[in-house]
């Protein structure tokens, strides 16, 4: 049995299952925070919330190979287990599940989960297969940990929606808890990938959040203006895209608004006004680093 107060690293599925069974026998609730490691304050907030709301908290650290495309950053994705364990232990986490790739995907592995329509646009369009990879690993992790509650960040809002839908469609019986995006003092959304940025790029990076916030204001004014036309919406979005390039981003992968429930793109002021909640998101390259960020907001009842 693991030690009482220190952090325990669990590397095998069997060991994790045994531990979970012992918690269940004692009627304890289990919270789960799936991650790819290289922790920052965003990850720690998810852990704190789970610790607050559940009797036991499991954090997983697994850089999931099947959610990376062939030209993506799997091999250079930042990793530092020692540092992660210290940080997680510091907020009171006692169990970290850290399997290796063969434990999760042994020879002969062949069954995957296919995400639906929510995975088609935004990051799904530029990263084919990404959300199938995410769903497959999250489904496996849910089957291993059998959490009562699982904590996901709004920073990856499309991922959150896709996972919520999977949990609902496949009757996984886990409550998905949405957690606000944690930002640096200058507004940059925290991300393990920020470690790729050099000093010059780091100084430019907050422009993604700034342009999303500026677009949010512009969209709100357009929605309130009865005479606004679809071209005004397009112009507002294009202005913010150009703003990113002007500030030093190399290219914009996407920058658009959608219904925050269906992720169906919004192309007119009428559609903007009829949405209960709006998802405004951007993905852009700063050098070789792809950064994403978003805002989810309401226009009605403001
Ligand atoms: P990752 O390790 O990047 O796969 O992220 C693990 C979890 O942490 C996911 O649910 C992310 O959405 C969440 N997360 C990542 N960055 C942030 C952030 N800045 N604020 C809140 N949650 C985050």
PDB file of C-alpha atoms and ligand atoms in Angstrom:
ATOM      1  CA  UNK A   1       0.000   0.000   0.000  1.00  0.00           C
ATOM      2  CA  UNK A   2       1.277   3.497  -0.781  1.00  0.00           C
ATOM      3  CA  UNK A   3       2.616   5.801   1.902  1.00  0.00           C
ATOM      4  CA  UNK A   4       0.052   7.998   3.628  1.00  0.00           C
ATOM      5  CA  UNK A   5       1.197  11.571   3.122  1.00  0.00           C
ATOM      6  CA  UNK A   6       3.737  11.642   0.308  1.00  0.00           C
ATOM      7  CA  UNK A   7       3.049  11.542  -3.396  1.00  0.00           C
ATOM      8  CA  UNK A   8       2.808   8.089  -4.979  1.00  0.00           C
ATOM      9  CA  UNK A   9       3.661   7.462  -8.609  1.00  0.00           C
ATOM     10  CA  UNK A  10       1.675   4.590 -10.045  1.00  0.00           C
ATOM     11  CA  UNK A  11       2.964   3.181 -13.295  1.00  0.00           C
ATOM     12  CA  UNK A  12       0.729   0.199 -13.989  1.00  0.00           C
ATOM     13  CA  UNK A  13      -2.981  -0.116 -14.691  1.00  0.00           C
ATOM     14  CA  UNK A  14      -3.286  -3.009 -12.218  1.00  0.00           C
ATOM     15  CA  UNK A  15      -1.807  -1.006  -9.385  1.00  0.00           C
ATOM     16  CA  UNK A  16      -4.127   1.931 -10.141  1.00  0.00           C
ATOM     17  CA  UNK A  17      -7.165  -0.363 -10.195  1.00  0.00           C
ATOM     18  CA  UNK A  18      -6.265  -1.935  -6.840  1.00  0.00           C
ATOM     19  CA  UNK A  19      -5.915   1.445  -5.217  1.00  0.00           C
ATOM     20  CA  UNK A  20      -9.222   2.663  -6.660  1.00  0.00           C
ATOM     21  CA  UNK A  21     -10.952  -0.503  -5.433  1.00  0.00           C
ATOM     22  CA  UNK A  22      -9.717   0.176  -1.910  1.00  0.00           C
ATOM     23  CA  UNK A  23     -11.110   3.740  -2.093  1.00  0.00           C
ATOM     24  CA  UNK A  24     -14.435   2.461  -3.368  1.00  0.00           C
ATOM     25  CA  UNK A  25     -14.644  -0.098  -0.559  1.00  0.00           C
ATOM     26  CA  UNK A  26     -14.355   2.782   1.888  1.00  0.00           C
ATOM     27  CA  UNK A  27     -17.067   4.708   0.013  1.00  0.00           C
ATOM     28  CA  UNK A  28     -14.640   7.466  -1.010  1.00  0.00           C
ATOM     29  CA  UNK A  29     -15.302   9.670  -4.059  1.00  0.00           C
ATOM     30  CA  UNK A  30     -12.606   9.942  -6.706  1.00  0.00           C
ATOM     31  CA  UNK A  31     -11.633  13.074  -8.644  1.00  0.00           C
ATOM     32  CA  UNK A  32      -9.437  12.856 -11.721  1.00  0.00           C
ATOM     33  CA  UNK A  33      -7.216  15.372 -13.510  1.00  0.00           C
ATOM     34  CA  UNK A  34      -5.833  14.037 -16.812  1.00  0.00           C
ATOM     35  CA  UNK A  35      -2.741  15.895 -18.058  1.00  0.00           C
ATOM     36  CA  UNK A  36       0.305  15.617 -20.270  1.00  0.00           C
ATOM     37  CA  UNK A  37       2.526  16.998 -17.494  1.00  0.00           C
ATOM     38  CA  UNK A  38       4.975  19.919 -17.443  1.00  0.00           C
ATOM     39  CA  UNK A  39       2.748  21.580 -14.914  1.00  0.00           C
ATOM     40  CA  UNK A  40       1.847  25.212 -14.548  1.00  0.00           C
ATOM     41  CA  UNK A  41      -0.677  27.056 -12.412  1.00  0.00           C
ATOM     42  CA  UNK A  42      -3.530  26.043 -14.801  1.00  0.00           C
ATOM     43  CA  UNK A  43      -2.941  22.360 -14.025  1.00  0.00           C
ATOM     44  CA  UNK A  44      -2.579  23.107 -10.310  1.00  0.00           C
ATOM     45  CA  UNK A  45      -5.946  24.883 -10.225  1.00  0.00           C
ATOM     46  CA  UNK A  46      -7.641  21.764 -11.618  1.00  0.00           C
ATOM     47  CA  UNK A  47      -5.920  19.681  -8.926  1.00  0.00           C
ATOM     48  CA  UNK A  48      -6.886  22.076  -6.122  1.00  0.00           C
ATOM     49  CA  UNK A  49     -10.502  21.985  -7.237  1.00  0.00           C
ATOM     50  CA  UNK A  50     -10.557  18.188  -7.358  1.00  0.00           C
ATOM     51  CA  UNK A  51      -8.969  17.947  -3.912  1.00  0.00           C
ATOM     52  CA  UNK A  52     -11.589  20.361  -2.577  1.00  0.00           C
ATOM     53  CA  UNK A  53     -14.536  18.520  -4.112  1.00  0.00           C
ATOM     54  CA  UNK A  54     -13.518  14.843  -3.886  1.00  0.00           C
ATOM     55  CA  UNK A  55     -12.221  12.516  -1.169  1.00  0.00           C
ATOM     56  CA  UNK A  56      -9.328  11.243  -3.300  1.00  0.00           C
ATOM     57  CA  UNK A  57      -7.648  12.815  -6.318  1.00  0.00           C
ATOM     58  CA  UNK A  58      -5.770  11.089  -9.103  1.00  0.00           C
ATOM     59  CA  UNK A  59      -3.670  13.077 -11.556  1.00  0.00           C
ATOM     60  CA  UNK A  60      -2.441  11.366 -14.703  1.00  0.00           C
ATOM     61  CA  UNK A  61       0.684  12.402 -16.578  1.00  0.00           C
ATOM     62  CA  UNK A  62       0.789  10.822 -20.003  1.00  0.00           C
ATOM     63  CA  UNK A  63       1.959  12.384 -23.248  1.00  0.00           C
ATOM     64  CA  UNK A  64      -0.500  10.556 -25.464  1.00  0.00           C
ATOM     65  CA  UNK A  65       1.221   9.640 -28.741  1.00  0.00           C
ATOM     66  CA  UNK A  66      -2.000   8.992 -30.666  1.00  0.00           C
ATOM     67  CA  UNK A  67      -3.251  12.575 -30.339  1.00  0.00           C
ATOM     68  CA  UNK A  68      -0.183  14.001 -32.107  1.00  0.00           C
ATOM     69  CA  UNK A  69      -0.002  14.251 -35.891  1.00  0.00           C
ATOM     70  CA  UNK A  70       3.102  12.982 -37.735  1.00  0.00           C
ATOM     71  CA  UNK A  71       4.480  16.531 -38.095  1.00  0.00           C
ATOM     72  CA  UNK A  72       3.643  17.638 -34.548  1.00  0.00           C
ATOM     73  CA  UNK A  73       5.770  18.030 -31.430  1.00  0.00           C
ATOM     74  CA  UNK A  74       5.418  14.606 -29.702  1.00  0.00           C
ATOM     75  CA  UNK A  75       9.162  13.958 -29.303  1.00  0.00           C
ATOM     76  CA  UNK A  76       9.964  17.461 -28.118  1.00  0.00           C
ATOM     77  CA  UNK A  77       6.879  17.957 -25.932  1.00  0.00           C
ATOM     78  CA  UNK A  78       8.296  19.299 -22.614  1.00  0.00           C
ATOM     79  CA  UNK A  79       8.670  16.719 -19.858  1.00  0.00           C
ATOM     80  CA  UNK A  80       9.977  17.002 -16.263  1.00  0.00           C
ATOM     81  CA  UNK A  81       8.530  14.354 -13.964  1.00  0.00           C
ATOM     82  CA  UNK A  82      10.547  15.340 -10.872  1.00  0.00           C
ATOM     83  CA  UNK A  83       9.369  18.933 -11.075  1.00  0.00           C
ATOM     84  CA  UNK A  84       5.763  17.835 -11.765  1.00  0.00           C
ATOM     85  CA  UNK A  85       5.695  15.532  -8.744  1.00  0.00           C
ATOM     86  CA  UNK A  86       6.991  18.337  -6.502  1.00  0.00           C
ATOM     87  CA  UNK A  87       4.381  20.770  -7.812  1.00  0.00           C
ATOM     88  CA  UNK A  88       1.486  18.298  -7.538  1.00  0.00           C
ATOM     89  CA  UNK A  89       2.651  17.215  -4.072  1.00  0.00           C
ATOM     90  CA  UNK A  90       2.807  20.883  -3.101  1.00  0.00           C
ATOM     91  CA  UNK A  91      -0.927  21.333  -3.650  1.00  0.00           C
ATOM     92  CA  UNK A  92      -1.733  18.102  -1.825  1.00  0.00           C
ATOM     93  CA  UNK A  93      -1.988  15.508  -4.620  1.00  0.00           C
ATOM     94  CA  UNK A  94      -1.108  12.014  -3.379  1.00  0.00           C
ATOM     95  CA  UNK A  95      -1.592   9.848  -6.454  1.00  0.00           C
ATOM     96  CA  UNK A  96      -0.074  10.354  -9.875  1.00  0.00           C
ATOM     97  CA  UNK A  97      -0.758   7.799 -12.584  1.00  0.00           C
ATOM     98  CA  UNK A  98       2.207   7.830 -14.960  1.00  0.00           C
ATOM     99  CA  UNK A  99       2.057   4.863 -17.314  1.00  0.00           C
ATOM    100  CA  UNK A 100       4.449   4.439 -20.223  1.00  0.00           C
ATOM    101  CA  UNK A 101       3.219   4.218 -23.795  1.00  0.00           C
ATOM    102  CA  UNK A 102       3.398   0.396 -23.879  1.00  0.00           C
ATOM    103  CA  UNK A 103       1.263   0.111 -20.771  1.00  0.00           C
ATOM    104  CA  UNK A 104      -1.439   2.176 -22.482  1.00  0.00           C
ATOM    105  CA  UNK A 105      -0.945   0.904 -26.044  1.00  0.00           C
ATOM    106  CA  UNK A 106       0.481  -2.628 -25.955  1.00  0.00           C
ATOM    107  CA  UNK A 107       1.242  -4.472 -29.195  1.00  0.00           C
ATOM    108  CA  UNK A 108      -1.980  -5.340 -30.952  1.00  0.00           C
ATOM    109  CA  UNK A 109      -3.926  -2.331 -29.652  1.00  0.00           C
ATOM    110  CA  UNK A 110      -6.593  -1.568 -32.277  1.00  0.00           C
ATOM    111  CA  UNK A 111      -9.787  -0.118 -30.798  1.00  0.00           C
ATOM    112  CA  UNK A 112     -10.353   3.630 -30.778  1.00  0.00           C
ATOM    113  CA  UNK A 113     -13.093   6.150 -30.034  1.00  0.00           C
ATOM    114  CA  UNK A 114     -14.189   8.382 -32.891  1.00  0.00           C
ATOM    115  CA  UNK A 115     -15.266  11.890 -31.896  1.00  0.00           C
ATOM    116  CA  UNK A 116     -18.322  13.370 -33.631  1.00  0.00           C
ATOM    117  CA  UNK A 117     -19.260  16.672 -35.252  1.00  0.00           C
ATOM    118  CA  UNK A 118     -17.971  18.838 -32.380  1.00  0.00           C
ATOM    119  CA  UNK A 119     -14.463  17.700 -33.332  1.00  0.00           C
ATOM    120  CA  UNK A 120     -14.709  18.749 -36.976  1.00  0.00           C
ATOM    121  CA  UNK A 121     -13.949  22.503 -36.943  1.00  0.00           C
ATOM    122  CA  UNK A 122     -11.403  24.661 -35.130  1.00  0.00           C
ATOM    123  CA  UNK A 123      -8.462  22.530 -33.893  1.00  0.00           C
ATOM    124  CA  UNK A 124     -10.049  19.391 -35.353  1.00  0.00           C
ATOM    125  CA  UNK A 125      -9.812  20.832 -38.863  1.00  0.00           C
ATOM    126  CA  UNK A 126      -6.099  21.609 -38.577  1.00  0.00           C
ATOM    127  CA  UNK A 127      -5.207  18.519 -36.539  1.00  0.00           C
ATOM    128  CA  UNK A 128      -6.885  15.534 -38.234  1.00  0.00           C
ATOM    129  CA  UNK A 129      -7.395  12.620 -35.838  1.00  0.00           C
ATOM    130  CA  UNK A 130      -6.377  14.703 -32.817  1.00  0.00           C
ATOM    131  CA  UNK A 131      -9.702  14.474 -30.987  1.00  0.00           C
ATOM    132  CA  UNK A 132     -10.085  10.756 -31.759  1.00  0.00           C
ATOM    133  CA  UNK A 133      -6.730  10.338 -30.011  1.00  0.00           C
ATOM    134  CA  UNK A 134      -7.866  12.497 -27.094  1.00  0.00           C
ATOM    135  CA  UNK A 135     -11.175  10.621 -26.746  1.00  0.00           C
ATOM    136  CA  UNK A 136      -9.467   7.246 -26.908  1.00  0.00           C
ATOM    137  CA  UNK A 137      -6.970   8.027 -24.168  1.00  0.00           C
ATOM    138  CA  UNK A 138      -9.536   9.802 -21.983  1.00  0.00           C
ATOM    139  CA  UNK A 139     -11.942   6.836 -22.355  1.00  0.00           C
ATOM    140  CA  UNK A 140      -9.160   4.441 -21.358  1.00  0.00           C
ATOM    141  CA  UNK A 141      -8.188   6.616 -18.394  1.00  0.00           C
ATOM    142  CA  UNK A 142     -11.830   6.897 -17.298  1.00  0.00           C
ATOM    143  CA  UNK A 143     -12.131   3.079 -17.475  1.00  0.00           C
ATOM    144  CA  UNK A 144      -9.000   2.676 -15.360  1.00  0.00           C
ATOM    145  CA  UNK A 145      -9.630   5.394 -12.753  1.00  0.00           C
ATOM    146  CA  UNK A 146     -13.481   5.271 -12.832  1.00  0.00           C
ATOM    147  CA  UNK A 147     -13.674   8.832 -11.454  1.00  0.00           C
ATOM    148  CA  UNK A 148     -16.822  10.417 -10.061  1.00  0.00           C
ATOM    149  CA  UNK A 149     -15.652  13.785 -11.362  1.00  0.00           C
ATOM    150  CA  UNK A 150     -13.032  14.723 -13.973  1.00  0.00           C
ATOM    151  CA  UNK A 151     -11.564  18.227 -14.310  1.00  0.00           C
ATOM    152  CA  UNK A 152     -10.871  19.919 -17.654  1.00  0.00           C
ATOM    153  CA  UNK A 153      -9.726  23.440 -18.546  1.00  0.00           C
ATOM    154  CA  UNK A 154     -11.677  25.953 -20.640  1.00  0.00           C
ATOM    155  CA  UNK A 155      -8.343  26.832 -22.288  1.00  0.00           C
ATOM    156  CA  UNK A 156      -8.991  23.749 -24.444  1.00  0.00           C
ATOM    157  CA  UNK A 157     -12.694  24.476 -24.815  1.00  0.00           C
ATOM    158  CA  UNK A 158     -13.298  22.309 -27.892  1.00  0.00           C
ATOM    159  CA  UNK A 159     -11.607  19.382 -26.124  1.00  0.00           C
ATOM    160  CA  UNK A 160     -13.829  19.978 -23.113  1.00  0.00           C
ATOM    161  CA  UNK A 161     -16.983  19.871 -25.267  1.00  0.00           C
ATOM    162  CA  UNK A 162     -15.825  16.778 -27.147  1.00  0.00           C
ATOM    163  CA  UNK A 163     -15.071  14.972 -23.875  1.00  0.00           C
ATOM    164  CA  UNK A 164     -18.386  16.050 -22.329  1.00  0.00           C
ATOM    165  CA  UNK A 165     -20.214  14.667 -25.381  1.00  0.00           C
ATOM    166  CA  UNK A 166     -18.258  11.418 -25.310  1.00  0.00           C
ATOM    167  CA  UNK A 167     -19.007  10.933 -21.609  1.00  0.00           C
ATOM    168  CA  UNK A 168     -22.698  11.564 -22.281  1.00  0.00           C
ATOM    169  CA  UNK A 169     -22.987   9.531 -25.506  1.00  0.00           C
ATOM    170  CA  UNK A 170     -21.103   6.536 -24.102  1.00  0.00           C
ATOM    171  CA  UNK A 171     -22.808   6.706 -20.685  1.00  0.00           C
ATOM    172  CA  UNK A 172     -19.548   6.968 -18.804  1.00  0.00           C
ATOM    173  CA  UNK A 173     -21.207   8.156 -15.612  1.00  0.00           C
ATOM    174  CA  UNK A 174     -18.546  10.737 -14.847  1.00  0.00           C
ATOM    175  CA  UNK A 175     -19.270  14.394 -14.171  1.00  0.00           C
ATOM    176  CA  UNK A 176     -17.048  16.608 -16.332  1.00  0.00           C
ATOM    177  CA  UNK A 177     -16.142  19.772 -14.414  1.00  0.00           C
ATOM    178  CA  UNK A 178     -15.292  22.920 -16.401  1.00  0.00           C
ATOM    179  CA  UNK A 179     -12.441  25.026 -15.008  1.00  0.00           C
ATOM    180  CA  UNK A 180     -11.645  28.629 -16.003  1.00  0.00           C
ATOM    181  CA  UNK A 181      -8.492  29.407 -17.990  1.00  0.00           C
ATOM    182  CA  UNK A 182      -5.610  30.484 -15.783  1.00  0.00           C
ATOM    183  CA  UNK A 183      -3.501  33.313 -17.255  1.00  0.00           C
ATOM    184  CA  UNK A 184      -0.129  34.934 -16.738  1.00  0.00           C
ATOM    185  CA  UNK A 185      -0.189  38.506 -15.369  1.00  0.00           C
ATOM    186  CA  UNK A 186      -0.040  39.881 -18.943  1.00  0.00           C
ATOM    187  CA  UNK A 187      -3.042  37.820 -20.073  1.00  0.00           C
ATOM    188  CA  UNK A 188      -1.258  34.969 -21.873  1.00  0.00           C
ATOM    189  CA  UNK A 189      -3.112  31.703 -21.233  1.00  0.00           C
ATOM    190  CA  UNK A 190      -0.805  29.338 -19.370  1.00  0.00           C
ATOM    191  CA  UNK A 191       0.317  26.389 -21.460  1.00  0.00           C
ATOM    192  CA  UNK A 192       3.117  23.836 -21.320  1.00  0.00           C
ATOM    193  CA  UNK A 193       3.886  24.885 -24.905  1.00  0.00           C
ATOM    194  CA  UNK A 194       4.728  28.450 -23.752  1.00  0.00           C
ATOM    195  CA  UNK A 195       8.103  26.970 -22.779  1.00  0.00           C
ATOM    196  CA  UNK A 196       8.923  26.779 -26.517  1.00  0.00           C
ATOM    197  CA  UNK A 197       8.786  30.582 -26.825  1.00  0.00           C
ATOM    198  CA  UNK A 198      12.001  32.598 -26.850  1.00  0.00           C
ATOM    199  CA  UNK A 199      12.062  35.986 -25.076  1.00  0.00           C
ATOM    200  CA  UNK A 200      11.003  37.919 -28.185  1.00  0.00           C
ATOM    201  CA  UNK A 201       8.106  35.544 -28.906  1.00  0.00           C
ATOM    202  CA  UNK A 202       7.041  35.541 -25.265  1.00  0.00           C
ATOM    203  CA  UNK A 203       6.690  39.334 -25.424  1.00  0.00           C
ATOM    204  CA  UNK A 204       4.387  39.048 -28.456  1.00  0.00           C
ATOM    205  CA  UNK A 205       2.324  36.090 -27.175  1.00  0.00           C
ATOM    206  CA  UNK A 206      -0.241  38.060 -25.060  1.00  0.00           C
ATOM    207  CA  UNK A 207      -1.460  39.627 -28.331  1.00  0.00           C
ATOM    208  CA  UNK A 208      -3.558  36.490 -28.920  1.00  0.00           C
ATOM    209  CA  UNK A 209      -5.627  37.112 -25.776  1.00  0.00           C
ATOM    210  CA  UNK A 210      -5.715  40.866 -26.471  1.00  0.00           C
ATOM    211  CA  UNK A 211      -7.089  40.372 -29.986  1.00  0.00           C
ATOM    212  CA  UNK A 212      -9.671  37.867 -28.776  1.00  0.00           C
ATOM    213  CA  UNK A 213     -10.797  40.382 -26.140  1.00  0.00           C
ATOM    214  CA  UNK A 214     -10.919  43.167 -28.755  1.00  0.00           C
ATOM    215  CA  UNK A 215     -12.961  40.941 -31.085  1.00  0.00           C
ATOM    216  CA  UNK A 216     -15.304  40.115 -28.203  1.00  0.00           C
ATOM    217  CA  UNK A 217     -15.978  43.838 -27.711  1.00  0.00           C
ATOM    218  CA  UNK A 218     -16.492  44.362 -31.442  1.00  0.00           C
ATOM    219  CA  UNK A 219     -18.905  41.412 -31.682  1.00  0.00           C
ATOM    220  CA  UNK A 220     -20.851  42.686 -28.701  1.00  0.00           C
ATOM    221  CA  UNK A 221     -21.276  46.124 -30.357  1.00  0.00           C
ATOM    222  CA  UNK A 222     -22.304  44.487 -33.626  1.00  0.00           C
ATOM    223  CA  UNK A 223     -24.915  42.388 -31.834  1.00  0.00           C
ATOM    224  CA  UNK A 224     -26.366  45.513 -30.195  1.00  0.00           C
ATOM    225  CA  UNK A 225     -26.506  47.441 -33.469  1.00  0.00           C
ATOM    226  CA  UNK A 226     -29.760  46.637 -35.288  1.00  0.00           C
ATOM    227  CA  UNK A 227     -28.325  47.980 -38.550  1.00  0.00           C
ATOM    228  CA  UNK A 228     -25.189  45.810 -38.485  1.00  0.00           C
ATOM    229  CA  UNK A 229     -24.607  43.633 -41.569  1.00  0.00           C
ATOM    230  CA  UNK A 230     -22.813  40.285 -41.999  1.00  0.00           C
ATOM    231  CA  UNK A 231     -19.901  42.187 -43.646  1.00  0.00           C
ATOM    232  CA  UNK A 232     -19.376  44.107 -40.408  1.00  0.00           C
ATOM    233  CA  UNK A 233     -18.858  40.837 -38.574  1.00  0.00           C
ATOM    234  CA  UNK A 234     -16.394  39.577 -41.190  1.00  0.00           C
ATOM    235  CA  UNK A 235     -14.510  42.898 -41.108  1.00  0.00           C
ATOM    236  CA  UNK A 236     -14.253  42.832 -37.307  1.00  0.00           C
ATOM    237  CA  UNK A 237     -12.793  39.330 -37.359  1.00  0.00           C
ATOM    238  CA  UNK A 238     -10.404  40.130 -40.223  1.00  0.00           C
ATOM    239  CA  UNK A 239      -9.186  43.210 -38.376  1.00  0.00           C
ATOM    240  CA  UNK A 240      -8.201  41.106 -35.363  1.00  0.00           C
ATOM    241  CA  UNK A 241      -6.466  38.509 -37.545  1.00  0.00           C
ATOM    242  CA  UNK A 242      -4.481  41.298 -39.186  1.00  0.00           C
ATOM    243  CA  UNK A 243      -3.777  42.650 -35.696  1.00  0.00           C
ATOM    244  CA  UNK A 244      -2.094  39.363 -34.757  1.00  0.00           C
ATOM    245  CA  UNK A 245       0.160  39.428 -37.800  1.00  0.00           C
ATOM    246  CA  UNK A 246       0.988  43.078 -37.183  1.00  0.00           C
ATOM    247  CA  UNK A 247       2.106  42.185 -33.660  1.00  0.00           C
ATOM    248  CA  UNK A 248       4.473  39.500 -34.964  1.00  0.00           C
ATOM    249  CA  UNK A 249       2.508  36.247 -35.242  1.00  0.00           C
ATOM    250  CA  UNK A 250       3.671  34.298 -38.298  1.00  0.00           C
ATOM    251  CA  UNK A 251       0.277  33.000 -39.406  1.00  0.00           C
ATOM    252  CA  UNK A 252      -3.268  32.548 -38.157  1.00  0.00           C
ATOM    253  CA  UNK A 253      -4.637  29.014 -38.278  1.00  0.00           C
ATOM    254  CA  UNK A 254      -8.154  30.130 -37.349  1.00  0.00           C
ATOM    255  CA  UNK A 255      -9.835  33.055 -35.664  1.00  0.00           C
ATOM    256  CA  UNK A 256     -13.619  32.812 -35.538  1.00  0.00           C
ATOM    257  CA  UNK A 257     -16.825  32.853 -33.550  1.00  0.00           C
ATOM    258  CA  UNK A 258     -19.254  29.984 -33.073  1.00  0.00           C
ATOM    259  CA  UNK A 259     -22.221  28.928 -30.999  1.00  0.00           C
ATOM    260  CA  UNK A 260     -20.587  27.754 -27.750  1.00  0.00           C
ATOM    261  CA  UNK A 261     -22.900  24.722 -27.543  1.00  0.00           C
ATOM    262  CA  UNK A 262     -22.819  23.373 -31.120  1.00  0.00           C
ATOM    263  CA  UNK A 263     -19.569  25.003 -32.355  1.00  0.00           C
ATOM    264  CA  UNK A 264     -21.480  25.963 -35.516  1.00  0.00           C
ATOM    265  CA  UNK A 265     -19.777  29.020 -36.987  1.00  0.00           C
ATOM    266  CA  UNK A 266     -21.524  32.403 -36.667  1.00  0.00           C
ATOM    267  CA  UNK A 267     -21.616  34.449 -39.845  1.00  0.00           C
ATOM    268  CA  UNK A 268     -24.223  37.166 -39.253  1.00  0.00           C
ATOM    269  CA  UNK A 269     -25.332  39.607 -36.546  1.00  0.00           C
ATOM    270  CA  UNK A 270     -28.656  37.728 -36.355  1.00  0.00           C
ATOM    271  CA  UNK A 271     -26.887  34.467 -35.582  1.00  0.00           C
ATOM    272  CA  UNK A 272     -24.758  36.304 -33.040  1.00  0.00           C
ATOM    273  CA  UNK A 273     -27.881  37.628 -31.296  1.00  0.00           C
ATOM    274  CA  UNK A 274     -29.631  34.271 -31.307  1.00  0.00           C
ATOM    275  CA  UNK A 275     -26.802  32.397 -29.542  1.00  0.00           C
ATOM    276  CA  UNK A 276     -27.185  31.905 -25.816  1.00  0.00           C
ATOM    277  CA  UNK A 277     -23.424  31.738 -25.521  1.00  0.00           C
ATOM    278  CA  UNK A 278     -20.606  32.494 -27.966  1.00  0.00           C
ATOM    279  CA  UNK A 279     -17.255  30.784 -28.423  1.00  0.00           C
ATOM    280  CA  UNK A 280     -14.633  33.090 -29.912  1.00  0.00           C
ATOM    281  CA  UNK A 281     -11.360  31.298 -30.509  1.00  0.00           C
ATOM    282  CA  UNK A 282      -8.011  31.785 -32.139  1.00  0.00           C
ATOM    283  CA  UNK A 283      -5.062  29.572 -33.034  1.00  0.00           C
ATOM    284  CA  UNK A 284      -1.926  31.182 -34.409  1.00  0.00           C
ATOM    285  CA  UNK A 285       1.735  30.427 -34.977  1.00  0.00           C
ATOM    286  CA  UNK A 286       4.419  32.363 -33.210  1.00  0.00           C
ATOM    287  CA  UNK A 287       7.537  31.089 -34.952  1.00  0.00           C
ATOM    288  CA  UNK A 288       7.081  27.317 -34.858  1.00  0.00           C
ATOM    289  CA  UNK A 289       4.841  27.368 -31.791  1.00  0.00           C
ATOM    290  CA  UNK A 290       1.093  27.047 -32.230  1.00  0.00           C
ATOM    291  CA  UNK A 291      -0.808  28.896 -29.501  1.00  0.00           C
ATOM    292  CA  UNK A 292      -4.560  28.661 -28.857  1.00  0.00           C
ATOM    293  CA  UNK A 293      -6.883  30.733 -26.723  1.00  0.00           C
ATOM    294  CA  UNK A 294     -10.574  31.590 -26.522  1.00  0.00           C
ATOM    295  CA  UNK A 295     -13.336  33.501 -24.800  1.00  0.00           C
ATOM    296  CA  UNK A 296     -16.799  32.117 -24.023  1.00  0.00           C
ATOM    297  CA  UNK A 297     -19.348  34.857 -23.393  1.00  0.00           C
ATOM    298  CA  UNK A 298     -23.007  35.915 -23.587  1.00  0.00           C
ATOM    299  CA  UNK A 299     -24.435  38.891 -25.428  1.00  0.00           C
ATOM    300  CA  UNK A 300     -28.039  38.666 -24.339  1.00  0.00           C
ATOM    301  CA  UNK A 301     -28.986  40.001 -20.898  1.00  0.00           C
ATOM    302  CA  UNK A 302     -25.916  42.195 -20.660  1.00  0.00           C
TER     303      UNK A 302
HETATM  304  P1  LIG B   1      -2.485  19.419 -20.925  1.00  0.00           P
HETATM  305  O1  LIG B   1      -1.469  18.911 -19.969  1.00  0.00           O
HETATM  306  O2  LIG B   1      -2.045  20.619 -21.687  1.00  0.00           O
HETATM  307  O3  LIG B   1      -3.064  18.327 -21.784  1.00  0.00           O
HETATM  308  O4  LIG B   1      -3.701  19.947 -20.052  1.00  0.00           O
HETATM  309  C1  LIG B   1      -4.302  19.156 -19.053  1.00  0.00           C
HETATM  310  C2  LIG B   1      -5.549  19.851 -18.569  1.00  0.00           C
HETATM  311  O5  LIG B   1      -5.207  21.134 -18.052  1.00  0.00           O
HETATM  312  C3  LIG B   1      -6.588  20.092 -19.684  1.00  0.00           C
HETATM  313  O6  LIG B   1      -7.887  19.878 -19.156  1.00  0.00           O
HETATM  314  C4  LIG B   1      -6.363  21.539 -20.022  1.00  0.00           C
HETATM  315  O7  LIG B   1      -7.505  22.173 -20.563  1.00  0.00           O
HETATM  316  C5  LIG B   1      -6.025  22.108 -18.662  1.00  0.00           C
HETATM  317  N1  LIG B   1      -5.299  23.366 -18.825  1.00  0.00           N
HETATM  318  C6  LIG B   1      -4.207  23.597 -19.589  1.00  0.00           C
HETATM  319  N2  LIG B   1      -3.847  24.895 -19.529  1.00  0.00           N
HETATM  320  C7  LIG B   1      -4.748  25.501 -18.716  1.00  0.00           C
HETATM  321  C8  LIG B   1      -4.940  26.840 -18.263  1.00  0.00           C
HETATM  322  N3  LIG B   1      -4.138  27.828 -18.629  1.00  0.00           N
HETATM  323  N4  LIG B   1      -5.987  27.103 -17.444  1.00  0.00           N
HETATM  324  C9  LIG B   1      -6.837  26.115 -17.070  1.00  0.00           C
HETATM  325  N5  LIG B   1      -6.706  24.825 -17.455  1.00  0.00           N
HETATM  326  C10 LIG B   1      -5.685  24.526 -18.279  1.00  0.00           C
END
